[in-house]
Short mmCIF file of C-alpha atoms in Angstrom, two decimals:
data_model
loop_
_atom_site.label_atom_id
_atom_site.label_comp_id
_atom_site.label_asym_id
_atom_site.label_seq_id
_atom_site.Cartn_x
_atom_site.Cartn_y
_atom_site.Cartn_z
CA UNK A 4 106.75 100.37 80.15
CA UNK A 5 105.91 104.05 79.60
CA UNK A 6 102.97 105.52 81.46
CA UNK A 7 100.00 106.08 79.14
CA UNK A 8 98.82 109.65 79.12
CA UNK A 9 95.22 110.56 79.77
CA UNK A 10 93.48 111.66 76.57
CA UNK A 11 91.13 114.26 78.05
CA UNK A 12 89.41 115.30 74.78
CA UNK A 13 88.39 111.67 74.26
CA UNK A 14 86.38 111.62 77.51
CA UNK A 15 82.64 111.96 76.93
CA UNK A 16 81.41 110.31 80.14
CA UNK A 17 82.66 109.16 83.54
CA UNK A 18 82.06 106.05 85.61
CA UNK A 19 83.08 106.01 89.23
CA UNK A 20 83.38 103.47 92.02
CA UNK A 21 81.70 104.15 95.39
CA UNK A 22 83.20 102.37 98.42
CA UNK A 23 86.71 103.63 99.27
CA UNK A 24 86.54 106.01 96.31
CA UNK A 25 83.91 108.44 97.60
CA UNK A 26 83.97 107.37 101.27
CA UNK A 27 85.90 104.95 103.53
CA UNK A 28 83.92 101.73 103.71
CA UNK A 29 85.21 99.90 106.78
CA UNK A 30 84.19 102.47 109.42
CA UNK A 31 80.69 102.26 107.92
CA UNK A 32 80.56 98.45 107.98
CA UNK A 33 81.97 98.28 111.51
CA UNK A 34 79.31 100.70 112.77
CA UNK A 35 76.53 98.82 110.96
CA UNK A 36 77.72 95.53 112.45
CA UNK A 37 77.81 97.08 115.93
CA UNK A 38 74.22 98.33 115.52
CA UNK A 39 73.20 94.86 114.30
CA UNK A 40 74.78 93.23 117.35
CA UNK A 41 72.94 95.62 119.67
CA UNK A 42 69.67 94.77 117.91
CA UNK A 43 70.32 91.06 118.37
CA UNK A 44 70.94 91.51 122.07
CA UNK A 45 67.35 92.71 122.36
CA UNK A 46 65.56 90.64 119.72
CA UNK A 47 67.71 87.50 119.35
CA UNK A 48 69.59 87.08 122.65
CA UNK A 49 70.79 83.54 121.92
CA UNK A 50 72.43 84.78 118.72
CA UNK A 51 73.97 87.72 120.55
CA UNK A 52 75.46 85.30 123.09
CA UNK A 53 76.81 82.98 120.38
CA UNK A 54 78.19 85.83 118.25
CA UNK A 55 79.50 88.26 120.82
CA UNK A 56 81.54 90.51 118.54
CA UNK A 57 81.35 92.22 115.19
CA UNK A 58 84.33 90.06 114.19
CA UNK A 59 82.23 86.94 114.76
CA UNK A 60 79.41 88.36 112.65
CA UNK A 61 81.87 89.18 109.88
CA UNK A 62 83.39 85.70 110.06
CA UNK A 63 80.02 84.02 109.45
CA UNK A 64 79.34 86.49 106.63
CA UNK A 65 82.67 85.50 105.04
CA UNK A 66 81.77 81.84 105.56
CA UNK A 67 78.59 82.43 103.55
CA UNK A 68 80.71 83.28 100.50
CA UNK A 69 81.85 79.65 100.45
CA UNK A 70 78.45 78.22 101.38
CA UNK A 71 76.57 80.20 98.73
CA UNK A 72 78.89 80.93 95.79
CA UNK A 73 75.76 81.71 93.75
CA UNK A 74 75.40 84.87 95.85
CA UNK A 75 78.99 86.09 95.50
CA UNK A 76 77.95 89.13 93.42
CA UNK A 77 75.07 90.10 95.74
CA UNK A 78 76.47 91.50 98.98
CA UNK A 79 73.01 92.22 100.38
CA UNK A 80 71.92 88.61 99.89
CA UNK A 81 75.19 87.35 101.38
CA UNK A 82 74.74 89.49 104.47
CA UNK A 83 71.05 88.62 104.85
CA UNK A 84 71.72 84.88 104.60
CA UNK A 85 74.68 85.08 106.97
CA UNK A 86 72.40 86.72 109.53
CA UNK A 87 69.84 83.97 108.96
CA UNK A 88 72.53 81.32 109.48
CA UNK A 89 73.69 82.97 112.69
CA UNK A 90 70.14 83.07 114.00
CA UNK A 91 69.38 79.43 113.21
CA UNK A 92 72.71 78.21 114.59
CA UNK A 93 71.84 79.90 117.87
CA UNK A 94 68.29 78.54 117.90
CA UNK A 95 66.59 81.87 117.26
CA UNK A 96 63.92 82.46 114.62
CA UNK A 97 65.47 82.63 111.14
CA UNK A 98 62.68 84.96 110.04
CA UNK A 99 64.33 87.67 112.13
CA UNK A 100 66.95 87.89 109.38
CA UNK A 101 64.70 90.22 107.39
CA UNK A 102 64.27 93.02 109.97
CA UNK A 103 67.87 92.50 111.14
CA UNK A 104 69.19 92.97 107.62
CA UNK A 105 66.95 96.00 107.04
CA UNK A 106 68.52 97.64 110.10
CA UNK A 107 72.04 96.76 108.94
CA UNK A 108 71.35 98.00 105.42
CA UNK A 109 70.02 101.33 106.65
CA UNK A 110 73.16 101.86 108.72
CA UNK A 111 75.33 100.80 105.79
CA UNK A 112 73.98 103.79 103.83
CA UNK A 113 75.09 106.25 106.52
CA UNK A 114 78.49 106.90 105.03
CA UNK A 115 80.87 109.76 105.72
CA UNK A 116 82.09 111.07 102.40
CA UNK A 117 85.66 112.14 101.86
CA UNK A 118 85.99 115.89 102.36
CA UNK A 119 86.36 116.60 98.65
CA UNK A 120 83.73 114.13 97.38
CA UNK A 121 80.81 116.55 96.99
CA UNK A 122 82.92 119.14 95.21
CA UNK A 123 84.45 116.49 92.94
CA UNK A 124 81.06 115.02 92.06
CA UNK A 125 79.66 118.47 91.36
CA UNK A 126 82.65 119.17 89.10
CA UNK A 127 82.38 115.87 87.23
CA UNK A 128 78.60 115.96 86.82
CA UNK A 129 78.69 119.53 85.50
CA UNK A 130 80.98 118.40 82.67
CA UNK A 131 80.06 114.79 81.96
CA UNK A 132 77.24 112.30 82.48
CA UNK A 133 78.31 110.19 85.45
CA UNK A 134 77.39 106.58 86.29
CA UNK A 135 78.26 104.76 89.52
CA UNK A 136 79.73 101.27 89.06
CA UNK A 137 80.03 99.24 92.26
CA UNK A 138 80.42 95.69 93.48
CA UNK A 139 78.88 96.82 96.77
CA UNK A 140 75.34 97.58 97.90
CA UNK A 141 75.43 101.30 98.59
CA UNK A 142 72.39 103.18 97.31
CA UNK A 143 73.44 106.55 95.91
CA UNK A 144 70.00 108.02 96.64
CA UNK A 145 69.95 106.84 100.27
CA UNK A 146 73.50 108.11 100.68
CA UNK A 147 72.34 111.49 99.37
CA UNK A 148 74.42 111.84 96.21
CA UNK A 149 71.97 110.53 93.62
CA UNK A 150 71.53 113.93 91.99
CA UNK A 151 75.09 113.78 90.65
CA UNK A 152 74.48 110.57 88.70
CA UNK A 153 72.72 109.57 85.51
CA UNK A 154 72.57 105.93 86.68
CA UNK A 155 74.02 103.46 89.17
CA UNK A 156 75.05 99.92 88.26
CA UNK A 157 75.71 97.24 90.85
CA UNK A 158 77.04 93.72 90.60
CA UNK A 159 73.96 92.42 92.45
CA UNK A 160 71.62 93.70 89.72
CA UNK A 161 73.77 92.78 86.73
CA UNK A 162 74.94 89.42 88.07
CA UNK A 163 78.57 90.18 87.24
CA UNK A 164 81.13 92.09 89.26
CA UNK A 165 84.16 94.17 88.46
CA UNK A 166 86.65 93.45 86.92
CA UNK A 167 84.33 91.60 84.50
CA UNK A 168 84.22 93.65 81.31
CA UNK A 169 80.45 93.23 81.08
CA UNK A 170 79.73 95.57 83.99
CA UNK A 171 81.85 98.29 82.38
CA UNK A 172 80.22 97.67 79.00
CA UNK A 173 76.79 97.97 80.63
CA UNK A 174 77.84 101.32 82.06
CA UNK A 175 78.95 102.55 78.65
CA UNK A 176 75.59 101.46 77.23
CA UNK A 177 73.79 103.35 80.01
CA UNK A 178 75.84 106.39 79.08
CA UNK A 179 75.14 105.85 75.37
CA UNK A 180 78.81 106.15 74.44
CA UNK A 181 81.43 103.60 73.37
CA UNK A 182 83.77 102.30 76.12
CA UNK A 183 86.78 104.17 74.68
CA UNK A 184 84.94 107.46 75.37
CA UNK A 185 84.51 106.64 79.08
CA UNK A 186 86.86 107.47 81.93
CA UNK A 187 86.57 105.16 84.95
CA UNK A 188 87.74 106.28 88.39
CA UNK A 189 88.25 103.91 91.29
CA UNK A 190 90.50 102.92 94.17
CA UNK A 191 91.08 99.24 93.40
CA UNK A 192 93.96 98.53 91.01
CA UNK A 193 92.49 95.22 89.86
CA UNK A 194 88.73 95.69 90.05
CA UNK A 195 88.63 99.30 88.89
CA UNK A 196 91.64 100.46 86.91
CA UNK A 197 92.78 97.25 85.28
CA UNK A 198 89.21 96.05 84.75
CA UNK A 199 88.21 99.29 83.06
CA UNK A 200 91.26 99.30 80.81
CA UNK A 201 90.62 95.72 79.73
CA UNK A 202 87.07 96.79 78.88
CA UNK A 203 88.47 99.50 76.59
CA UNK A 204 88.09 102.51 78.88
CA UNK A 205 90.58 105.02 80.14
CA UNK A 206 91.25 104.65 83.86
CA UNK A 207 92.36 106.87 86.70
CA UNK A 208 93.53 104.98 89.76
CA UNK A 209 92.71 106.69 93.06
CA UNK A 210 95.53 105.68 95.39
CA UNK A 211 95.57 107.75 98.61
CA UNK A 212 98.43 105.70 100.05
CA UNK A 213 100.37 106.17 96.80
CA UNK A 214 100.95 102.44 96.57
CA UNK A 215 102.99 100.87 93.80
CA UNK A 216 101.01 99.86 90.72
CA UNK A 217 100.98 96.03 90.72
CA UNK A 218 100.74 95.32 86.98
CA UNK A 219 102.88 95.78 83.89
CA UNK A 220 100.51 98.12 82.06
CA UNK A 221 99.93 101.24 84.18
CA UNK A 222 96.68 103.21 84.38
CA UNK A 223 96.26 106.34 82.29
CA UNK A 224 96.77 108.41 85.44
CA UNK A 225 97.12 107.98 89.20
CA UNK A 226 95.83 110.49 91.74
CA UNK A 227 95.93 110.56 95.53
CA UNK A 228 92.55 112.24 96.01
CA UNK A 229 89.47 113.45 94.17
CA UNK A 230 90.61 117.07 94.13
CA UNK A 231 93.70 115.99 92.22
CA UNK A 232 91.44 114.18 89.75
CA UNK A 233 89.51 117.39 89.07
CA UNK A 234 92.72 119.35 88.58
CA UNK A 235 93.95 116.69 86.18
CA UNK A 236 90.81 117.00 84.06
CA UNK A 237 91.17 120.76 83.78
CA UNK A 238 94.88 120.65 82.89
#
């Protein structure tokens, strides 16, 4: 199937993913989990003994997805309740989940942006209104990039997650343009690019590893980094 070409004049607004599009997420999560484990060693020693590694903390967080499917779109709630479960399983006070999560959440916002992220966001926001669309729980203002964005939409607030068309449609409404006038940029082939296209948007797939596109209908464009995206939009 031929590759669709990006219709640049049609673009009146941009939506963009956050985790793994503007910064690598797993180094951030691993550091936040390590800080959480250190906190537990001091404030919830029984839990620290029962869950002696960040892998164990992540395993109980993943278990919470099955225990509380109603929270699957709210990563903050999933993490908070997984901490509470860890505490109660160890015999510590479940109320410690609140300060423990607050510590984790603060660390989760301490991301290290890709080298070209600030320049790319400055470029995009100087030309288009930009809205963040994320399934995660990063706060663009705590991260320090809020000034580039008109709005930020998260699955936890809307109750639906990418690739559900409703989260993309909500972004278009926030931008006050129809979906076909929006360009979405993101790293996930399914959640971002395919989801945006099925919602009627144009999509640029950010694929640093230059992986093979997994579906029949390709995205409107594929780039390996944000600088390449900016060059593409000025072509």
